[in-house]
PDB file of C-alpha atoms in Angstrom:
ATOM      1  CA  ASP A   1      -5.659   0.778   6.799  1.00 82.00           C
ATOM      2  CA  SER A   2      -2.780   1.559   5.749  1.00 85.00           C
ATOM      3  CA  GLY A   3      -3.204   4.386   3.023  1.00 92.00           C
ATOM      4  CA  VAL A   4      -1.159   2.410   0.470  1.00 95.00           C
ATOM      5  CA  THR A   5      -3.675   1.417  -2.196  1.00 96.00           C
ATOM      6  CA  GLN A   6      -2.425  -1.316  -4.961  1.00 97.00           C
ATOM      7  CA  THR A   7      -3.752  -2.572  -7.700  1.00 97.00           C
ATOM      8  CA  PRO A   8      -5.150  -5.253  -8.697  1.00 97.00           C
ATOM      9  CA  LYS A   9      -6.389  -6.796  -6.752  1.00 96.00           C
ATOM     10  CA  HIS A  10      -5.646 -10.300  -7.700  1.00 96.00           C
ATOM     11  CA  LEU A  11      -4.660 -11.221 -11.160  1.00 97.00           C
ATOM     12  CA  ILE A  12      -4.248 -14.176 -13.518  1.00 97.00           C
ATOM     13  CA  THR A  13      -2.594 -14.740 -16.407  1.00 97.00           C
ATOM     14  CA  ALA A  14      -0.550 -16.773 -19.068  1.00 97.00           C
ATOM     15  CA  THR A  15       3.387 -17.845 -19.012  1.00 97.00           C
ATOM     16  CA  GLY A  16       4.892 -16.094 -20.588  1.00 97.00           C
ATOM     17  CA  GLN A  17       2.667 -13.010 -20.788  1.00 97.00           C
ATOM     18  CA  ARG A  18       3.337  -9.603 -19.684  1.00 98.00           C
ATOM     19  CA  VAL A  19       1.884  -7.901 -16.323  1.00 98.00           C
ATOM     20  CA  THR A  20       2.230  -4.444 -14.871  1.00 98.00           C
ATOM     21  CA  LEU A  21       1.160  -3.597 -10.869  1.00 98.00           C
ATOM     22  CA  ARG A  22       0.736  -0.658  -9.779  1.00 98.00           C
ATOM     23  CA  CYS A  23       1.304   1.231  -6.239  1.00 98.00           C
ATOM     24  CA  SER A  24      -0.170   4.598  -4.856  1.00 97.00           C
ATOM     25  CA  PRO A  25       2.269   5.514  -1.783  1.00 96.00           C
ATOM     26  CA  ARG A  26       0.685   7.491   1.528  1.00 94.00           C
ATOM     27  CA  SER A  27       0.238  10.441   1.244  1.00 92.00           C
ATOM     28  CA  GLY A  28       3.409  11.833   2.035  1.00 88.00           C
ATOM     29  CA  ASP A  29       5.290   9.070   1.461  1.00 91.00           C
ATOM     30  CA  LEU A  30       8.470   9.927  -0.607  1.00 90.00           C
ATOM     31  CA  SER A  31       9.792   6.260  -0.689  1.00 90.00           C
ATOM     32  CA  VAL A  32       8.503   3.150  -2.484  1.00 94.00           C
ATOM     33  CA  TYR A  33       9.636  -0.464  -2.384  1.00 94.00           C
ATOM     34  CA  TRP A  34       8.868  -3.665  -4.051  1.00 96.00           C
ATOM     35  CA  TYR A  35       8.313  -7.295  -1.860  1.00 95.00           C
ATOM     36  CA  GLN A  36       7.541 -10.302  -3.075  1.00 96.00           C
ATOM     37  CA  GLN A  37       5.928 -12.906  -1.435  1.00 93.00           C
ATOM     38  CA  SER A  38       5.986 -16.809  -1.996  1.00 90.00           C
ATOM     39  CA  LEU A  39       5.633 -19.820   0.499  1.00 84.00           C
ATOM     40  CA  ASP A  40       8.860 -21.337  -0.382  1.00 83.00           C
ATOM     41  CA  GLN A  41      11.264 -18.030  -0.273  1.00 84.00           C
ATOM     42  CA  GLY A  42       9.268 -16.420   1.866  1.00 86.00           C
ATOM     43  CA  LEU A  43       8.909 -11.882   1.440  1.00 89.00           C
ATOM     44  CA  GLN A  44      11.835 -10.553  -0.654  1.00 91.00           C
ATOM     45  CA  PHE A  45      13.039  -7.884  -1.370  1.00 90.00           C
ATOM     46  CA  LEU A  46      12.251  -6.450  -4.869  1.00 94.00           C
ATOM     47  CA  ILE A  47      13.999  -2.686  -5.681  1.00 93.00           C
ATOM     48  CA  GLN A  48      13.188   0.912  -3.321  1.00 92.00           C
ATOM     49  CA  TYR A  49      12.132   3.914  -4.610  1.00 93.00           C
ATOM     50  CA  TYR A  50      12.843   7.447  -3.057  1.00 90.00           C
ATOM     51  CA  ASN A  51      11.276  10.202  -4.789  1.00 91.00           C
ATOM     52  CA  GLY A  52      11.435   8.752  -7.951  1.00 93.00           C
ATOM     53  CA  GLU A  53      15.052   7.639  -8.049  1.00 93.00           C
ATOM     54  CA  GLU A  54      16.303   4.312  -7.687  1.00 92.00           C
ATOM     55  CA  ARG A  55      17.052   3.811  -4.009  1.00 88.00           C
ATOM     56  CA  ALA A  56      18.156   0.318  -3.916  1.00 87.00           C
ATOM     57  CA  LYS A  57      17.914  -3.070  -5.280  1.00 88.00           C
ATOM     58  CA  GLY A  58      17.174  -6.473  -4.337  1.00 87.00           C
ATOM     59  CA  ASN A  59      16.376  -9.719  -6.198  1.00 81.00           C
ATOM     60  CA  ILE A  60      14.770  -8.589  -8.390  1.00 92.00           C
ATOM     61  CA  LEU A  61      15.089 -10.677 -11.819  1.00 94.00           C
ATOM     62  CA  GLU A  62      16.395  -8.904 -15.287  1.00 95.00           C
ATOM     63  CA  ARG A  63      12.833  -9.812 -16.125  1.00 97.00           C
ATOM     64  CA  PHE A  64      11.270  -7.505 -14.004  1.00 97.00           C
ATOM     65  CA  SER A  65      11.255  -3.724 -13.313  1.00 97.00           C
ATOM     66  CA  ALA A  66      10.501  -1.187 -11.720  1.00 97.00           C
ATOM     67  CA  GLN A  67       9.819   3.078 -11.529  1.00 97.00           C
ATOM     68  CA  GLN A  68       8.493   5.605  -9.869  1.00 97.00           C
ATOM     69  CA  PHE A  69       6.163   8.886 -11.233  1.00 97.00           C
ATOM     70  CA  PRO A  70       6.763  12.480 -10.997  1.00 96.00           C
ATOM     71  CA  ASP A  71       3.165  12.181  -8.288  1.00 95.00           C
ATOM     72  CA  LEU A  72       5.025   8.595  -6.458  1.00 95.00           C
ATOM     73  CA  HIS A  73       2.898   6.257  -7.617  1.00 97.00           C
ATOM     74  CA  SER A  74       4.707   3.354  -8.914  1.00 98.00           C
ATOM     75  CA  GLU A  75       4.707   0.312 -11.115  1.00 98.00           C
ATOM     76  CA  LEU A  76       6.011  -3.448 -11.215  1.00 98.00           C
ATOM     77  CA  ASN A  77       6.306  -4.773 -14.520  1.00 98.00           C
ATOM     78  CA  LEU A  78       6.852  -8.190 -15.106  1.00 98.00           C
ATOM     79  CA  SER A  79       7.085  -9.992 -17.768  1.00 97.00           C
ATOM     80  CA  SER A  80       7.844 -12.959 -19.905  1.00 97.00           C
ATOM     81  CA  LEU A  81       5.906 -14.605 -17.054  1.00 97.00           C
ATOM     82  CA  GLU A  82       6.653 -17.438 -15.777  1.00 97.00           C
ATOM     83  CA  LEU A  83       4.737 -20.256 -13.462  1.00 96.00           C
ATOM     84  CA  GLY A  84       7.629 -19.645 -10.522  1.00 94.00           C
ATOM     85  CA  ASP A  85       6.663 -16.019 -10.388  1.00 96.00           C
ATOM     86  CA  SER A  86       3.112 -16.791  -8.986  1.00 97.00           C
ATOM     87  CA  ALA A  87       2.868 -14.502  -5.322  1.00 96.00           C
ATOM     88  CA  LEU A  88       1.907 -11.864  -3.220  1.00 95.00           C
ATOM     89  CA  TYR A  89       3.632  -8.545  -4.298  1.00 97.00           C
ATOM     90  CA  PHE A  90       3.129  -6.456  -1.805  1.00 96.00           C
ATOM     91  CA  CYS A  91       4.208  -2.982  -2.223  1.00 96.00           C
ATOM     92  CA  ALA A  92       5.347  -0.958   0.592  1.00 94.00           C
ATOM     93  CA  SER A  93       5.712   3.024   1.384  1.00 93.00           C
ATOM     94  CA  SER A  94       7.323   5.321   4.143  1.00 88.00           C
ATOM     95  CA  ALA A  95       8.978   8.852   4.927  1.00 76.00           C
ATOM     96  CA  PRO A  96      12.469   9.586   5.836  1.00 67.00           C
ATOM     97  CA  GLN A  97      12.822   9.567  10.125  1.00 60.00           C
ATOM     98  CA  GLY A  98      15.789  10.603  11.662  1.00 53.00           C
ATOM     99  CA  GLY A  99      18.079   7.970  13.324  1.00 49.00           C
ATOM    100  CA  GLY A 100      16.933   5.240  10.972  1.00 51.00           C
ATOM    101  CA  GLY A 101      14.063   2.947  12.763  1.00 55.00           C
ATOM    102  CA  GLU A 102      11.868   4.038   9.414  1.00 69.00           C
ATOM    103  CA  LYS A 103       8.235   2.253   9.571  1.00 82.00           C
ATOM    104  CA  LEU A 104       7.274   1.048   5.974  1.00 88.00           C
ATOM    105  CA  PHE A 105       3.943   0.498   5.914  1.00 91.00           C
ATOM    106  CA  PHE A 106       2.223  -2.213   3.353  1.00 93.00           C
ATOM    107  CA  GLY A 107      -0.678  -2.247   0.903  1.00 95.00           C
ATOM    108  CA  SER A 108      -2.868  -5.158   0.375  1.00 94.00           C
ATOM    109  CA  GLY A 109      -1.239  -7.163  -1.767  1.00 95.00           C
ATOM    110  CA  THR A 110      -1.261  -7.781  -5.188  1.00 97.00           C
ATOM    111  CA  GLN A 111      -1.769 -11.599  -5.622  1.00 96.00           C
ATOM    112  CA  LEU A 112      -0.097 -13.516  -8.832  1.00 97.00           C
ATOM    113  CA  SER A 113      -1.373 -16.773 -10.882  1.00 97.00           C
ATOM    114  CA  VAL A 114       0.918 -18.042 -13.433  1.00 97.00           C
ATOM    115  CA  LEU A 115      -1.363 -20.899 -15.449  1.00 95.00           C
TER     116      LEU A 115
ATOM    117  CA  GLY B   1      25.277  -9.709   4.405  1.00 78.00           C
ATOM    118  CA  ASN B   2      22.467  -8.673   6.496  1.00 85.00           C
ATOM    119  CA  SER B   3      19.723 -11.719   6.929  1.00 90.00           C
ATOM    120  CA  VAL B   4      16.990 -12.711   9.916  1.00 94.00           C
ATOM    121  CA  THR B   5      15.868 -15.874  10.999  1.00 95.00           C
ATOM    122  CA  GLN B   6      13.863 -16.802  13.398  1.00 95.00           C
ATOM    123  CA  MET B   7      12.174 -19.946  15.000  1.00 88.00           C
ATOM    124  CA  GLU B   8       9.221 -22.001  12.317  1.00 86.00           C
ATOM    125  CA  GLY B   9       5.768 -22.729  12.970  1.00 86.00           C
ATOM    126  CA  PRO B  10       3.377 -22.855  13.255  1.00 94.00           C
ATOM    127  CA  VAL B  11       3.396 -22.414  16.590  1.00 96.00           C
ATOM    128  CA  THR B  12      -0.066 -23.300  17.959  1.00 97.00           C
ATOM    129  CA  LEU B  13      -0.824 -21.899  21.839  1.00 97.00           C
ATOM    130  CA  SER B  14      -3.828 -22.696  23.935  1.00 97.00           C
ATOM    131  CA  GLU B  15      -5.662 -19.131  24.891  1.00 97.00           C
ATOM    132  CA  GLU B  16      -3.495 -17.216  28.142  1.00 96.00           C
ATOM    133  CA  ALA B  17      -0.434 -19.391  26.905  1.00 97.00           C
ATOM    134  CA  PHE B  18       2.492 -17.579  26.933  1.00 97.00           C
ATOM    135  CA  LEU B  19       4.433 -16.816  23.799  1.00 97.00           C
ATOM    136  CA  THR B  20       7.669 -16.286  22.712  1.00 97.00           C
ATOM    137  CA  ILE B  21       9.190 -16.673  18.961  1.00 97.00           C
ATOM    138  CA  ASN B  22      13.023 -16.336  18.735  1.00 97.00           C
ATOM    139  CA  CYS B  23      14.695 -14.091  16.235  1.00 97.00           C
ATOM    140  CA  THR B  24      18.112 -14.138  15.638  1.00 97.00           C
ATOM    141  CA  TYR B  25      20.032 -11.183  12.896  1.00 95.00           C
ATOM    142  CA  THR B  26      23.808 -10.587  11.224  1.00 93.00           C
ATOM    143  CA  ALA B  27      23.892  -7.048  10.150  1.00 90.00           C
ATOM    144  CA  THR B  28      27.473  -4.601  10.348  1.00 83.00           C
ATOM    145  CA  GLY B  29      27.074  -2.059  12.108  1.00 80.00           C
ATOM    146  CA  TYR B  30      23.550  -0.618  14.401  1.00 81.00           C
ATOM    147  CA  PRO B  31      20.344  -1.165  12.732  1.00 88.00           C
ATOM    148  CA  SER B  32      16.979  -1.256  14.065  1.00 90.00           C
ATOM    149  CA  LEU B  33      14.811  -4.537  14.034  1.00 93.00           C
ATOM    150  CA  PHE B  34      11.505  -4.626  14.173  1.00 94.00           C
ATOM    151  CA  TRP B  35       8.263  -7.081  14.923  1.00 97.00           C
ATOM    152  CA  TYR B  36       6.090  -7.409  11.882  1.00 96.00           C
ATOM    153  CA  VAL B  37       2.439  -8.696  12.132  1.00 96.00           C
ATOM    154  CA  GLN B  38      -0.187 -10.397   8.513  1.00 94.00           C
ATOM    155  CA  TYR B  39      -3.772 -11.309   9.732  1.00 93.00           C
ATOM    156  CA  PRO B  40      -4.819 -13.089   6.846  1.00 88.00           C
ATOM    157  CA  GLY B  41      -5.953 -11.773   3.258  1.00 84.00           C
ATOM    158  CA  GLU B  42      -3.484  -8.571   4.503  1.00 87.00           C
ATOM    159  CA  GLY B  43      -0.432  -6.458   4.855  1.00 89.00           C
ATOM    160  CA  LEU B  44       1.979  -6.288   7.144  1.00 92.00           C
ATOM    161  CA  GLN B  45       1.990  -4.365   9.684  1.00 93.00           C
ATOM    162  CA  LEU B  46       4.066  -2.500  12.305  1.00 93.00           C
ATOM    163  CA  LEU B  47       3.899  -4.148  15.810  1.00 96.00           C
ATOM    164  CA  LEU B  48       6.812  -2.802  17.715  1.00 95.00           C
ATOM    165  CA  LYS B  49      10.548  -1.379  17.134  1.00 93.00           C
ATOM    166  CA  ALA B  50      13.523  -0.729  18.544  1.00 93.00           C
ATOM    167  CA  THR B  51      15.966   0.868  17.561  1.00 89.00           C
ATOM    168  CA  LYS B  52      19.393   0.888  19.981  1.00 89.00           C
ATOM    169  CA  ALA B  53      20.981  -2.047  21.781  1.00 92.00           C
ATOM    170  CA  ASP B  54      18.896  -2.135  25.169  1.00 95.00           C
ATOM    171  CA  ASP B  55      15.405  -0.960  24.059  1.00 95.00           C
ATOM    172  CA  LYS B  56      12.354  -2.474  24.408  1.00 97.00           C
ATOM    173  CA  GLY B  57       9.076  -1.859  22.345  1.00 95.00           C
ATOM    174  CA  SER B  58       6.080  -3.100  22.791  1.00 97.00           C
ATOM    175  CA  ASN B  59       2.531  -2.741  21.639  1.00 96.00           C
ATOM    176  CA  LYS B  60      -0.901  -4.174  22.537  1.00 95.00           C
ATOM    177  CA  GLY B  61       1.308  -6.227  25.181  1.00 97.00           C
ATOM    178  CA  PHE B  62       4.014  -7.536  23.050  1.00 98.00           C
ATOM    179  CA  GLU B  63       8.026  -6.898  23.972  1.00 98.00           C
ATOM    180  CA  ALA B  64      10.672  -8.079  22.470  1.00 98.00           C
ATOM    181  CA  THR B  65      14.522  -6.355  23.819  1.00 98.00           C
ATOM    182  CA  TYR B  66      17.542  -5.571  21.260  1.00 96.00           C
ATOM    183  CA  ARG B  67      19.801  -7.168  23.072  1.00 96.00           C
ATOM    184  CA  LYS B  68      23.205  -6.750  20.179  1.00 93.00           C
ATOM    185  CA  GLU B  69      25.468  -9.002  23.128  1.00 94.00           C
ATOM    186  CA  THR B  70      23.351 -12.340  21.404  1.00 95.00           C
ATOM    187  CA  THR B  71      21.766 -10.580  18.321  1.00 95.00           C
ATOM    188  CA  SER B  72      18.770 -10.916  18.992  1.00 97.00           C
ATOM    189  CA  PHE B  73      15.304  -9.299  19.198  1.00 97.00           C
ATOM    190  CA  HIS B  74      12.313 -12.324  20.450  1.00 98.00           C
ATOM    191  CA  LEU B  75       8.739 -11.338  20.942  1.00 98.00           C
ATOM    192  CA  GLU B  76       7.443 -12.079  24.061  1.00 98.00           C
ATOM    193  CA  LYS B  77       3.320 -11.941  25.089  1.00 98.00           C
ATOM    194  CA  GLY B  78       2.024 -12.968  28.718  1.00 97.00           C
ATOM    195  CA  SER B  79      -1.276 -14.126  27.668  1.00 96.00           C
ATOM    196  CA  VAL B  80      -2.295 -15.259  23.726  1.00 97.00           C
ATOM    197  CA  GLN B  81      -5.726 -14.420  22.240  1.00 97.00           C
ATOM    198  CA  VAL B  82      -7.201 -15.766  19.734  1.00 96.00           C
ATOM    199  CA  SER B  83      -7.442 -12.680  17.827  1.00 96.00           C
ATOM    200  CA  ASP B  84      -3.047 -12.766  17.902  1.00 97.00           C
ATOM    201  CA  SER B  85      -3.728 -15.487  15.241  1.00 97.00           C
ATOM    202  CA  ALA B  86      -1.282 -14.780  12.171  1.00 97.00           C
ATOM    203  CA  VAL B  87       2.238 -14.487  10.818  1.00 95.00           C
ATOM    204  CA  TYR B  88       5.178 -12.720  12.915  1.00 97.00           C
ATOM    205  CA  PHE B  89       7.996 -11.177  10.688  1.00 96.00           C
ATOM    206  CA  CYS B  90      10.956  -9.836  12.096  1.00 96.00           C
ATOM    207  CA  ALA B  91      13.142  -7.728  10.339  1.00 94.00           C
ATOM    208  CA  LEU B  92      16.023  -4.851  10.306  1.00 92.00           C
ATOM    209  CA  SER B  93      16.621  -2.253   8.114  1.00 85.00           C
ATOM    210  CA  ASP B  94      20.248  -0.121   8.298  1.00 60.00           C
ATOM    211  CA  ARG B  95      20.271   2.644  11.031  1.00 49.00           C
ATOM    212  CA  GLY B  96      20.932   5.489  10.146  1.00 43.00           C
ATOM    213  CA  ASN B  97      19.461   5.015   6.728  1.00 46.00           C
ATOM    214  CA  GLN B  98      16.824   7.439   5.517  1.00 46.00           C
ATOM    215  CA  GLY B  99      14.233   5.368   3.703  1.00 50.00           C
ATOM    216  CA  GLY B 100      16.086   2.310   3.661  1.00 66.00           C
ATOM    217  CA  LYS B 101      14.726  -1.287   3.481  1.00 81.00           C
ATOM    218  CA  LEU B 102      14.140  -3.673   5.888  1.00 88.00           C
ATOM    219  CA  ILE B 103      14.985  -7.781   6.168  1.00 89.00           C
ATOM    220  CA  PHE B 104      12.913  -9.790   6.985  1.00 92.00           C
ATOM    221  CA  GLY B 105      12.722 -13.348   8.117  1.00 93.00           C
ATOM    222  CA  GLN B 106      10.467 -16.294   6.844  1.00 92.00           C
ATOM    223  CA  GLY B 107       7.374 -14.894   9.918  1.00 94.00           C
ATOM    224  CA  THR B 108       6.407 -17.636  12.010  1.00 95.00           C
ATOM    225  CA  GLU B 109       3.123 -18.225  11.618  1.00 95.00           C
ATOM    226  CA  LEU B 110       0.908 -18.494  14.821  1.00 97.00           C
ATOM    227  CA  SER B 111      -1.969 -19.752  15.585  1.00 97.00           C
ATOM    228  CA  VAL B 112      -3.558 -19.995  18.804  1.00 97.00           C
ATOM    229  CA  LYS B 113      -7.367 -21.710  20.210  1.00 96.00           C
ATOM    230  CA  PRO B 114      -9.703 -21.123  22.562  1.00 95.00           C
TER     231      PRO B 114
END
Protein backbone atom coordinates (compact mmCIF):
# COMPACT_ATOMS: atom_id res chain seq x y z
CA ASP A 1 0.00 0.00 0.00
CA SER A 2 1.55 3.27 -1.17
CA GLY A 3 -0.53 5.43 1.15
CA VAL A 4 -2.01 7.36 -1.79
CA THR A 5 -5.76 6.93 -2.13
CA GLN A 6 -7.68 7.49 -5.34
CA THR A 7 -11.42 7.39 -5.80
CA PRO A 8 -13.34 6.11 -7.58
CA LYS A 9 -11.48 3.05 -8.89
CA HIS A 10 -13.68 2.82 -11.95
CA LEU A 11 -15.80 5.40 -13.71
CA ILE A 12 -18.03 4.87 -16.71
CA THR A 13 -19.64 7.87 -18.33
CA ALA A 14 -20.83 9.21 -21.66
CA THR A 15 -19.32 11.66 -24.12
CA GLY A 16 -19.92 15.30 -23.23
CA GLN A 17 -20.15 14.62 -19.51
CA ARG A 18 -18.01 15.95 -16.67
CA VAL A 19 -16.31 13.89 -13.96
CA THR A 20 -14.18 14.53 -10.91
CA LEU A 21 -11.37 12.27 -9.79
CA ARG A 22 -10.14 12.52 -6.23
CA CYS A 23 -6.74 11.90 -4.69
CA SER A 24 -5.56 11.87 -1.09
CA PRO A 25 -1.76 12.00 -0.84
CA ARG A 26 0.40 10.23 1.71
CA SER A 27 0.35 11.84 5.10
CA GLY A 28 2.82 14.72 5.12
CA ASP A 29 3.43 14.83 1.36
CA LEU A 30 2.98 18.31 -0.05
CA SER A 31 3.25 17.54 -3.77
CA VAL A 32 0.54 15.90 -5.84
CA TYR A 33 0.95 14.85 -9.46
CA TRP A 34 -1.59 13.69 -12.00
CA TYR A 35 -0.69 11.32 -14.82
CA GLN A 36 -2.72 9.82 -17.66
CA GLN A 37 -1.87 6.32 -18.86
CA SER A 38 -3.16 5.08 -22.19
CA LEU A 39 -2.02 2.39 -24.60
CA ASP A 40 -1.09 4.79 -27.38
CA GLN A 41 0.37 7.68 -25.34
CA GLY A 42 1.97 5.81 -22.46
CA LEU A 43 2.29 7.60 -19.14
CA GLN A 44 1.79 11.32 -19.66
CA PHE A 45 2.33 13.95 -16.99
CA LEU A 46 -0.66 16.25 -16.65
CA ILE A 47 -0.09 18.62 -13.75
CA GLN A 48 1.62 19.05 -10.38
CA TYR A 49 0.56 20.92 -7.27
CA TYR A 50 2.73 21.78 -4.31
CA ASN A 51 1.11 22.85 -1.07
CA GLY A 52 -1.95 24.20 -2.85
CA GLU A 53 -0.16 25.96 -5.69
CA GLU A 54 0.26 24.82 -9.27
CA ARG A 55 3.94 23.90 -9.73
CA ALA A 56 4.20 22.40 -13.21
CA LYS A 57 1.97 21.77 -16.15
CA GLY A 58 2.34 19.06 -18.75
CA ASN A 59 0.14 17.81 -21.55
CA ILE A 60 -3.11 18.77 -19.91
CA LEU A 61 -6.03 19.69 -22.14
CA GLU A 62 -7.95 22.91 -21.57
CA ARG A 63 -11.03 20.77 -20.85
CA PHE A 64 -9.18 19.39 -17.82
CA SER A 65 -8.47 21.26 -14.61
CA ALA A 66 -7.16 20.41 -11.19
CA GLN A 67 -6.76 21.89 -7.77
CA GLN A 68 -5.22 21.06 -4.43
CA PHE A 69 -7.15 21.93 -1.31
CA PRO A 70 -5.89 23.17 2.08
CA ASP A 71 -6.01 19.62 3.47
CA LEU A 72 -3.72 18.68 0.53
CA HIS A 73 -6.14 16.38 -1.23
CA SER A 74 -6.48 17.04 -4.95
CA GLU A 75 -9.18 16.78 -7.55
CA LEU A 76 -8.87 16.41 -11.30
CA ASN A 77 -11.87 17.65 -13.25
CA LEU A 78 -12.46 16.39 -16.76
CA SER A 79 -15.19 18.04 -18.79
CA SER A 80 -16.77 17.71 -22.26
CA LEU A 81 -15.46 14.18 -22.26
CA GLU A 82 -14.50 12.49 -25.50
CA LEU A 83 -13.93 8.85 -26.33
CA GLY A 84 -10.18 9.49 -26.43
CA ASP A 85 -10.19 10.55 -22.79
CA SER A 86 -10.71 6.93 -21.78
CA ALA A 87 -7.58 6.04 -19.83
CA LEU A 88 -6.15 5.18 -16.46
CA TYR A 89 -5.55 8.30 -14.40
CA PHE A 90 -2.93 8.10 -11.69
CA CYS A 91 -2.25 10.38 -8.81
CA ALA A 92 1.12 10.40 -7.08
CA SER A 93 2.55 12.28 -4.13
CA SER A 94 6.02 13.06 -2.88
CA ALA A 95 7.88 14.90 -0.19
CA PRO A 96 10.72 17.31 -1.03
CA GLN A 97 14.16 15.72 -0.97
CA GLY A 98 17.36 17.67 -1.18
CA GLY A 99 19.45 17.28 -4.30
CA GLY A 100 16.67 15.83 -6.40
CA GLY A 101 15.94 12.13 -6.59
CA GLU A 102 12.42 12.60 -5.35
CA LYS A 103 10.46 9.42 -4.95
CA LEU A 104 6.89 9.37 -6.14
CA PHE A 105 4.26 7.21 -4.48
CA PHE A 106 1.46 6.24 -6.83
CA GLY A 107 -2.14 5.46 -6.13
CA SER A 108 -3.88 2.52 -7.79
CA GLY A 109 -5.49 4.76 -10.37
CA THR A 110 -8.97 5.58 -11.64
CA GLN A 111 -10.00 3.74 -14.78
CA LEU A 112 -12.16 6.10 -16.84
CA SER A 113 -14.28 4.71 -19.64
CA VAL A 114 -16.08 7.17 -21.89
CA LEU A 115 -18.79 5.52 -23.96
CA GLY B 1 12.72 19.02 -23.92
CA ASN B 2 13.63 16.18 -21.64
CA SER B 3 12.67 12.70 -22.81
CA VAL B 4 13.19 9.01 -22.10
CA THR B 5 13.34 6.21 -24.64
CA GLN B 6 12.97 2.56 -23.70
CA MET B 7 13.27 -0.59 -25.72
CA GLU B 8 9.95 -1.81 -26.99
CA GLY B 9 8.29 -4.82 -25.49
CA PRO B 10 6.98 -7.22 -24.79
CA VAL B 11 10.05 -9.05 -23.59
CA THR B 12 9.50 -12.74 -22.96
CA LEU B 13 12.07 -14.73 -21.01
CA SER B 14 12.33 -18.09 -19.33
CA GLU B 15 12.81 -18.26 -15.59
CA GLU B 16 16.45 -17.73 -14.52
CA ALA B 17 17.35 -15.96 -17.77
CA PHE B 18 19.34 -12.73 -17.81
CA LEU B 19 17.38 -9.53 -18.29
CA THR B 20 18.38 -6.25 -19.90
CA ILE B 21 15.93 -3.47 -20.61
CA ASN B 22 17.56 -0.55 -22.40
CA CYS B 23 16.84 3.03 -21.46
CA THR B 24 18.37 6.20 -22.87
CA TYR B 25 17.53 9.76 -22.03
CA THR B 26 17.78 13.31 -23.29
CA ALA B 27 18.00 16.03 -20.69
CA THR B 28 19.47 19.39 -19.87
CA GLY B 29 21.38 19.62 -16.63
CA TYR B 30 21.91 16.60 -14.42
CA PRO B 31 18.73 14.61 -13.96
CA SER B 32 18.09 11.89 -11.44
CA LEU B 33 17.15 8.58 -13.04
CA PHE B 34 14.64 5.98 -11.91
CA TRP B 35 13.15 2.63 -12.70
CA TYR B 36 9.54 2.09 -11.68
CA VAL B 37 7.62 -1.18 -11.90
CA GLN B 38 3.89 -1.66 -12.43
CA TYR B 39 2.34 -5.00 -11.54
CA PRO B 40 -1.02 -5.89 -13.08
CA GLY B 41 -3.86 -3.81 -11.66
CA GLU B 42 -1.59 -1.68 -9.49
CA GLY B 43 0.06 1.73 -9.50
CA LEU B 44 3.74 2.27 -10.19
CA GLN B 45 6.30 1.50 -7.50
CA LEU B 46 9.85 2.77 -7.32
CA LEU B 47 12.29 -0.05 -8.06
CA LEU B 48 15.60 1.81 -7.92
CA LYS B 49 17.18 5.16 -8.55
CA ALA B 50 20.48 6.94 -9.17
CA THR B 51 21.04 10.62 -8.59
CA LYS B 52 24.41 11.27 -10.23
CA ALA B 53 26.74 9.94 -12.90
CA ASP B 54 28.31 6.51 -12.24
CA ASP B 55 25.90 5.80 -9.38
CA LYS B 56 24.46 2.30 -9.37
CA GLY B 57 20.94 1.79 -8.12
CA SER B 58 19.97 -1.68 -6.95
CA ASN B 59 16.99 -3.42 -5.41
CA LYS B 60 15.55 -6.97 -5.39
CA GLY B 61 18.35 -8.24 -7.64
CA PHE B 62 17.82 -5.48 -10.23
CA GLU B 63 20.62 -3.03 -11.03
CA ALA B 64 21.08 0.03 -13.22
CA THR B 65 24.09 2.31 -13.61
CA TYR B 66 23.83 5.99 -14.48
CA ARG B 67 26.03 6.42 -17.56
CA LYS B 68 26.39 10.08 -18.44
CA GLU B 69 28.72 9.44 -21.40
CA THR B 70 26.13 7.27 -23.14
CA THR B 71 23.06 8.95 -21.53
CA SER B 72 21.82 5.53 -20.52
CA PHE B 73 20.33 3.79 -17.49
CA HIS B 74 19.83 0.16 -18.56
CA LEU B 75 18.03 -2.18 -16.18
CA GLU B 76 19.58 -5.61 -15.56
CA LYS B 77 18.87 -8.69 -13.51
CA GLY B 78 20.94 -11.82 -13.52
CA SER B 79 18.17 -14.37 -13.01
CA VAL B 80 14.52 -13.42 -13.49
CA GLN B 81 11.59 -15.06 -11.76
CA VAL B 82 7.98 -15.49 -12.81
CA SER B 83 7.07 -12.93 -10.15
CA ASP B 84 9.11 -10.29 -12.03
CA SER B 85 6.49 -10.23 -14.77
CA ALA B 86 5.34 -6.62 -14.92
CA VAL B 87 5.72 -3.40 -16.88
CA TYR B 88 8.96 -1.49 -16.24
CA PHE B 89 9.25 2.25 -16.70
CA CYS B 90 12.42 4.29 -16.94
CA ALA B 91 12.07 7.90 -15.78
CA LEU B 92 14.02 11.08 -15.11
CA SER B 93 13.55 14.20 -13.07
CA ASP B 94 15.37 17.49 -12.98
CA ARG B 95 17.95 17.39 -10.26
CA GLY B 96 17.61 19.98 -7.56
CA ASN B 97 14.00 20.67 -8.36
CA GLN B 98 12.30 19.78 -5.14
CA GLY B 99 9.09 17.95 -5.80
CA GLY B 100 9.79 17.94 -9.51
CA LYS B 101 7.77 15.91 -11.95
CA LEU B 102 9.03 12.69 -13.50
CA ILE B 103 9.15 12.09 -17.23
CA PHE B 104 8.53 8.45 -18.09
CA GLY B 105 9.45 6.25 -20.99
CA GLN B 106 6.80 4.24 -22.77
CA GLY B 107 7.24 1.22 -20.52
CA THR B 108 8.50 -2.27 -21.34
CA GLU B 109 6.36 -5.26 -20.58
CA LEU B 110 8.25 -8.26 -19.23
CA SER B 111 6.76 -11.72 -19.23
CA VAL B 112 8.68 -14.51 -17.49
CA LYS B 113 7.66 -18.08 -18.26
CA PRO B 114 8.30 -21.00 -15.88
